[in-house]
Short mmCIF file of C-alpha atoms in Angstrom, two decimals:
data_model
loop_
_atom_site.label_atom_id
_atom_site.label_comp_id
_atom_site.label_asym_id
_atom_site.label_seq_id
_atom_site.Cartn_x
_atom_site.Cartn_y
_atom_site.Cartn_z
CA UNK B 127 -2.26 -11.59 13.50
CA UNK B 128 -0.08 -11.48 10.46
CA UNK B 129 2.93 -9.19 10.24
CA UNK B 130 5.54 -8.22 7.70
CA UNK B 131 9.14 -7.25 8.41
CA UNK B 132 11.45 -5.47 6.04
CA UNK B 133 14.76 -5.43 7.92
CA UNK B 134 16.51 -2.90 5.70
CA UNK B 135 15.29 0.67 6.03
CA UNK B 136 17.64 2.01 3.38
CA UNK B 137 19.79 0.31 0.74
CA UNK B 138 22.26 1.95 -1.63
CA UNK B 139 23.54 0.21 -4.75
CA UNK B 140 25.45 1.30 -7.81
CA UNK B 141 23.76 1.32 -11.17
CA UNK B 142 24.25 -2.02 -12.86
CA UNK B 143 24.74 -3.89 -9.59
CA UNK B 144 22.42 -6.62 -8.42
CA UNK B 145 19.77 -5.99 -5.81
CA UNK B 146 18.04 -8.02 -3.14
CA UNK B 147 15.43 -6.58 -0.80
CA UNK B 148 14.42 -8.70 2.14
CA UNK B 149 10.93 -9.44 3.37
CA UNK B 150 9.85 -11.78 6.15
CA UNK B 151 6.30 -12.50 7.15
CA UNK B 152 4.61 -14.02 10.12
CA UNK B 153 1.50 -16.05 9.49
CA UNK B 154 0.30 -19.55 10.28
CA UNK B 155 -0.38 -20.59 6.72
CA UNK B 156 0.73 -19.57 3.27
CA UNK B 157 -0.37 -16.02 2.65
CA UNK B 158 -0.72 -14.07 -0.53
CA UNK B 159 2.47 -12.05 -0.99
CA UNK B 160 3.03 -8.83 -2.88
CA UNK B 161 5.74 -6.33 -3.66
CA UNK B 162 4.75 -2.74 -4.40
CA UNK B 163 6.95 0.15 -5.50
CA UNK B 164 6.40 3.80 -4.67
CA UNK B 165 8.22 6.32 -6.84
CA UNK B 166 8.65 9.84 -5.47
CA UNK B 167 5.35 11.70 -5.40
CA UNK B 168 3.45 8.71 -6.73
CA UNK B 169 1.10 6.10 -5.42
CA UNK B 170 2.02 2.46 -5.07
CA UNK B 171 2.34 0.22 -8.10
CA UNK B 172 2.25 -3.57 -8.00
CA UNK B 173 5.54 -5.20 -9.03
CA UNK B 174 4.60 -8.84 -8.56
CA UNK B 175 2.57 -11.23 -6.47
CA UNK B 176 2.64 -14.82 -5.25
CA UNK B 177 -0.39 -16.97 -4.60
CA UNK B 178 0.71 -20.55 -5.08
CA UNK B 179 2.65 -22.78 -7.43
CA UNK B 180 6.10 -21.86 -8.69
CA UNK B 181 7.96 -20.20 -5.86
CA UNK B 182 9.92 -17.93 -8.19
CA UNK B 183 7.68 -15.23 -9.62
CA UNK B 184 8.46 -12.71 -12.29
CA UNK B 185 7.20 -9.17 -12.21
CA UNK B 186 7.37 -5.96 -14.13
CA UNK B 187 10.52 -3.89 -14.73
CA UNK B 188 12.77 -6.96 -14.56
CA UNK B 189 12.06 -7.79 -10.91
CA UNK B 190 11.58 -11.26 -9.50
CA UNK B 191 10.87 -12.64 -6.05
CA UNK B 192 11.27 -16.02 -4.45
CA UNK B 193 8.94 -17.47 -1.85
CA UNK B 194 10.72 -19.63 0.72
CA UNK B 195 8.26 -21.26 3.06
CA UNK B 196 10.94 -22.63 5.39
CA UNK B 197 12.30 -19.14 5.97
CA UNK B 198 8.96 -17.29 5.81
CA UNK B 199 10.58 -14.99 3.30
CA UNK B 200 9.68 -13.36 0.01
CA UNK B 201 12.78 -11.48 -1.12
CA UNK B 202 12.77 -9.21 -4.14
CA UNK B 203 15.65 -9.34 -6.61
CA UNK B 204 16.88 -7.65 -9.74
CA UNK B 205 20.05 -8.67 -11.59
CA UNK B 206 21.03 -5.19 -12.75
CA UNK B 207 19.63 -2.03 -11.20
CA UNK B 208 18.82 1.06 -13.26
CA UNK B 209 18.82 4.61 -11.93
CA UNK B 210 15.03 4.72 -12.46
CA UNK B 211 14.62 1.95 -9.86
CA UNK B 212 15.32 4.43 -7.07
CA UNK B 213 12.13 4.36 -5.02
CA UNK B 214 10.60 2.94 -1.89
CA UNK B 215 9.62 -0.72 -1.94
CA UNK B 216 6.94 -2.32 0.18
CA UNK B 217 6.29 -5.96 0.86
CA UNK B 218 2.69 -6.82 1.73
CA UNK B 219 0.74 -9.83 2.92
CA UNK B 220 -2.86 -10.73 2.15
CA UNK B 221 -4.46 -13.23 4.48
CA UNK B 222 -7.36 -15.56 3.68
CA UNK B 223 -10.37 -14.71 5.76
CA UNK B 224 -9.13 -11.25 6.66
CA UNK B 225 -11.32 -8.47 5.33
CA UNK B 226 -8.50 -6.02 5.72
CA UNK B 227 -6.80 -7.41 2.62
CA UNK B 228 -3.26 -6.17 2.99
CA UNK B 229 -0.70 -5.75 5.76
CA UNK B 230 2.36 -3.79 4.72
CA UNK B 231 5.95 -3.81 5.85
CA UNK B 232 7.63 -0.57 6.82
CA UNK B 233 9.34 -0.20 3.46
CA UNK B 234 12.88 -0.13 2.09
CA UNK B 235 14.20 3.02 0.47
CA UNK B 236 16.48 2.27 -2.48
CA UNK B 237 19.11 4.74 -3.61
CA UNK B 238 20.93 4.10 -6.88
CA UNK B 239 24.37 5.63 -7.39
CA UNK B 240 25.52 6.54 -10.91
CA UNK U 52 -7.89 5.38 -18.12
CA UNK U 53 -8.38 3.21 -15.04
CA UNK U 54 -7.45 5.16 -11.99
CA UNK U 55 -8.00 6.11 -8.37
CA UNK U 56 -8.24 9.86 -7.92
CA UNK U 57 -7.67 11.63 -4.65
CA UNK U 58 -8.20 15.30 -3.92
CA UNK U 59 -6.58 17.41 -2.80
CA UNK U 60 -2.98 16.30 -3.32
CA UNK U 61 -1.69 18.71 -0.70
CA UNK U 62 -3.50 20.28 2.23
CA UNK U 63 -2.41 22.44 5.13
CA UNK U 64 -5.03 23.05 7.77
CA UNK U 65 -5.39 24.14 11.38
CA UNK U 66 -6.24 22.03 14.37
CA UNK U 67 -9.95 21.41 14.73
CA UNK U 68 -11.06 22.52 11.28
CA UNK U 69 -13.08 19.75 9.67
CA UNK U 70 -11.84 18.49 6.34
CA UNK U 71 -12.68 15.86 3.76
CA UNK U 72 -10.33 14.09 1.40
CA UNK U 73 -12.14 12.67 -1.58
CA UNK U 74 -11.40 9.40 -3.33
CA UNK U 75 -12.98 8.18 -6.53
CA UNK U 76 -12.32 5.11 -8.67
CA UNK U 77 -13.56 4.45 -12.19
CA UNK U 78 -13.03 0.67 -12.27
CA UNK U 79 -16.29 -0.44 -10.61
CA UNK U 80 -14.29 -1.95 -7.77
CA UNK U 81 -16.05 -3.40 -4.75
CA UNK U 82 -13.31 -2.92 -2.17
CA UNK U 83 -11.90 0.46 -1.16
CA UNK U 84 -9.66 1.46 1.70
CA UNK U 85 -7.70 4.30 3.23
CA UNK U 86 -4.13 4.11 4.47
CA UNK U 87 -1.81 6.51 6.14
CA UNK U 88 1.92 6.36 5.54
CA UNK U 89 4.36 7.52 8.17
CA UNK U 90 8.16 7.22 8.12
CA UNK U 91 9.33 3.91 9.51
CA UNK U 92 5.80 2.58 9.86
CA UNK U 93 4.87 1.78 6.30
CA UNK U 94 1.21 1.92 5.36
CA UNK U 95 -1.39 1.38 8.03
CA UNK U 96 -5.01 0.87 7.20
CA UNK U 97 -7.48 3.40 8.57
CA UNK U 98 -10.84 2.18 7.26
CA UNK U 99 -12.04 -0.11 4.53
CA UNK U 100 -15.26 -0.78 2.67
CA UNK U 101 -16.31 -4.06 1.09
CA UNK U 102 -19.19 -2.51 -0.81
CA UNK U 103 -21.75 0.28 -0.74
CA UNK U 104 -22.88 1.06 2.81
CA UNK U 105 -20.43 -1.52 4.23
CA UNK U 106 -17.48 -0.02 6.09
CA UNK U 107 -15.26 -1.17 8.93
CA UNK U 108 -12.29 -0.06 10.99
CA UNK U 109 -8.74 -0.84 10.05
CA UNK U 110 -5.75 -0.65 12.34
CA UNK U 111 -5.74 3.10 13.08
CA UNK U 112 -9.33 4.42 12.81
CA UNK U 113 -9.29 6.93 15.70
CA UNK U 114 -10.07 10.46 14.58
CA UNK U 115 -11.37 9.46 11.15
CA UNK U 116 -14.72 8.78 9.55
CA UNK U 117 -15.67 7.37 6.17
CA UNK U 118 -18.78 6.78 4.13
CA UNK U 119 -19.59 4.70 1.06
CA UNK U 120 -22.85 5.92 -0.41
CA UNK U 121 -21.82 5.18 -3.98
CA UNK U 122 -19.60 2.44 -5.28
CA UNK U 123 -17.09 4.79 -6.88
CA UNK U 124 -16.56 7.22 -3.96
CA UNK U 125 -15.01 6.71 -0.55
CA UNK U 126 -14.30 10.01 1.22
CA UNK U 127 -12.16 10.29 4.33
CA UNK U 128 -13.40 12.75 6.91
CA UNK U 129 -11.41 14.31 9.71
CA UNK U 130 -13.95 16.02 11.93
CA UNK U 131 -11.44 17.67 14.25
CA UNK U 132 -7.92 17.24 12.86
CA UNK U 133 -4.97 17.21 15.21
CA UNK U 134 -1.24 17.53 14.50
CA UNK U 135 -0.72 13.77 14.96
CA UNK U 136 -2.82 13.26 11.85
CA UNK U 137 -0.17 14.98 9.76
CA UNK U 138 0.68 12.25 7.30
CA UNK U 139 0.57 11.01 3.72
CA UNK U 140 -2.76 9.41 2.93
CA UNK U 141 -3.54 6.89 0.23
CA UNK U 142 -6.81 5.62 -1.07
CA UNK U 143 -6.84 2.20 -2.71
CA UNK U 144 -9.38 0.05 -4.50
CA UNK U 145 -9.59 -3.61 -5.52
CA UNK U 146 -11.94 -5.44 -7.84
CA UNK U 147 -13.15 -7.82 -5.15
CA UNK U 148 -12.69 -8.47 -1.47
CA UNK U 149 -10.51 -11.47 -2.25
CA UNK U 150 -7.22 -11.02 -0.42
CA UNK U 151 -5.19 -11.88 -3.47
CA UNK U 152 -6.63 -9.15 -5.63
CA UNK U 153 -4.31 -6.39 -6.77
CA UNK U 154 -4.87 -3.05 -5.06
CA UNK U 155 -4.78 0.15 -7.12
CA UNK U 156 -3.60 3.25 -5.33
CA UNK U 157 -4.25 6.93 -5.70
CA UNK U 158 -1.35 9.36 -5.86
CA UNK U 159 -1.67 10.35 -2.24
CA UNK U 160 -2.71 13.36 -0.20
CA UNK U 161 -0.10 15.03 1.94
CA UNK U 162 -1.87 16.54 4.94
CA UNK U 163 -0.28 18.92 7.41
CA UNK U 164 -2.20 19.93 10.54
CA UNK U 165 -0.77 22.93 12.38
#
């Protein structure tokens, strides 16, 4: 069965600093990969997704993620963090042939210092 | 406006008192699912539905029931709630059952069982 690991439970960065959130997946083939963001009191919103093709994908709010097959990783990055980026971030995997659609990681809570 | 609507947003109940959390989507989506979110565990799927009258268990179905009599509605039923079902619940819908389809989430229902 597929699984998703987000090694960092909590990350703190200063506003304007760069950000990288880690995501590793376990699956025998190339899965569909997603990053979702959950702002306080809100549901989850899709930031970006990877299906195939270019391994660097651009998303909303200035985020990007890079798929690295050799490392089974799909890390999320942003060059300059804004205070409004404080939220919880979830990496998710969608697997062909699985009716359950998405398997989520445990999430990374991002705190942004002024 | 395209959305997934859950009600109620907050609920405190007592052990054993049956309750229903409603979920409705206005996007004519085929696929709907319920997740629970617990600290350190991310989102875990409870039940999903691939279309009207088609439902199946996710990863943590014990103690829950669902039904899909209409395409737009997917209620979650707790027939005899217990304190270990205290959690944050999310309903989600997707246009198709394709694993690469974006999932749209409701704003969540915070349930406390005392």
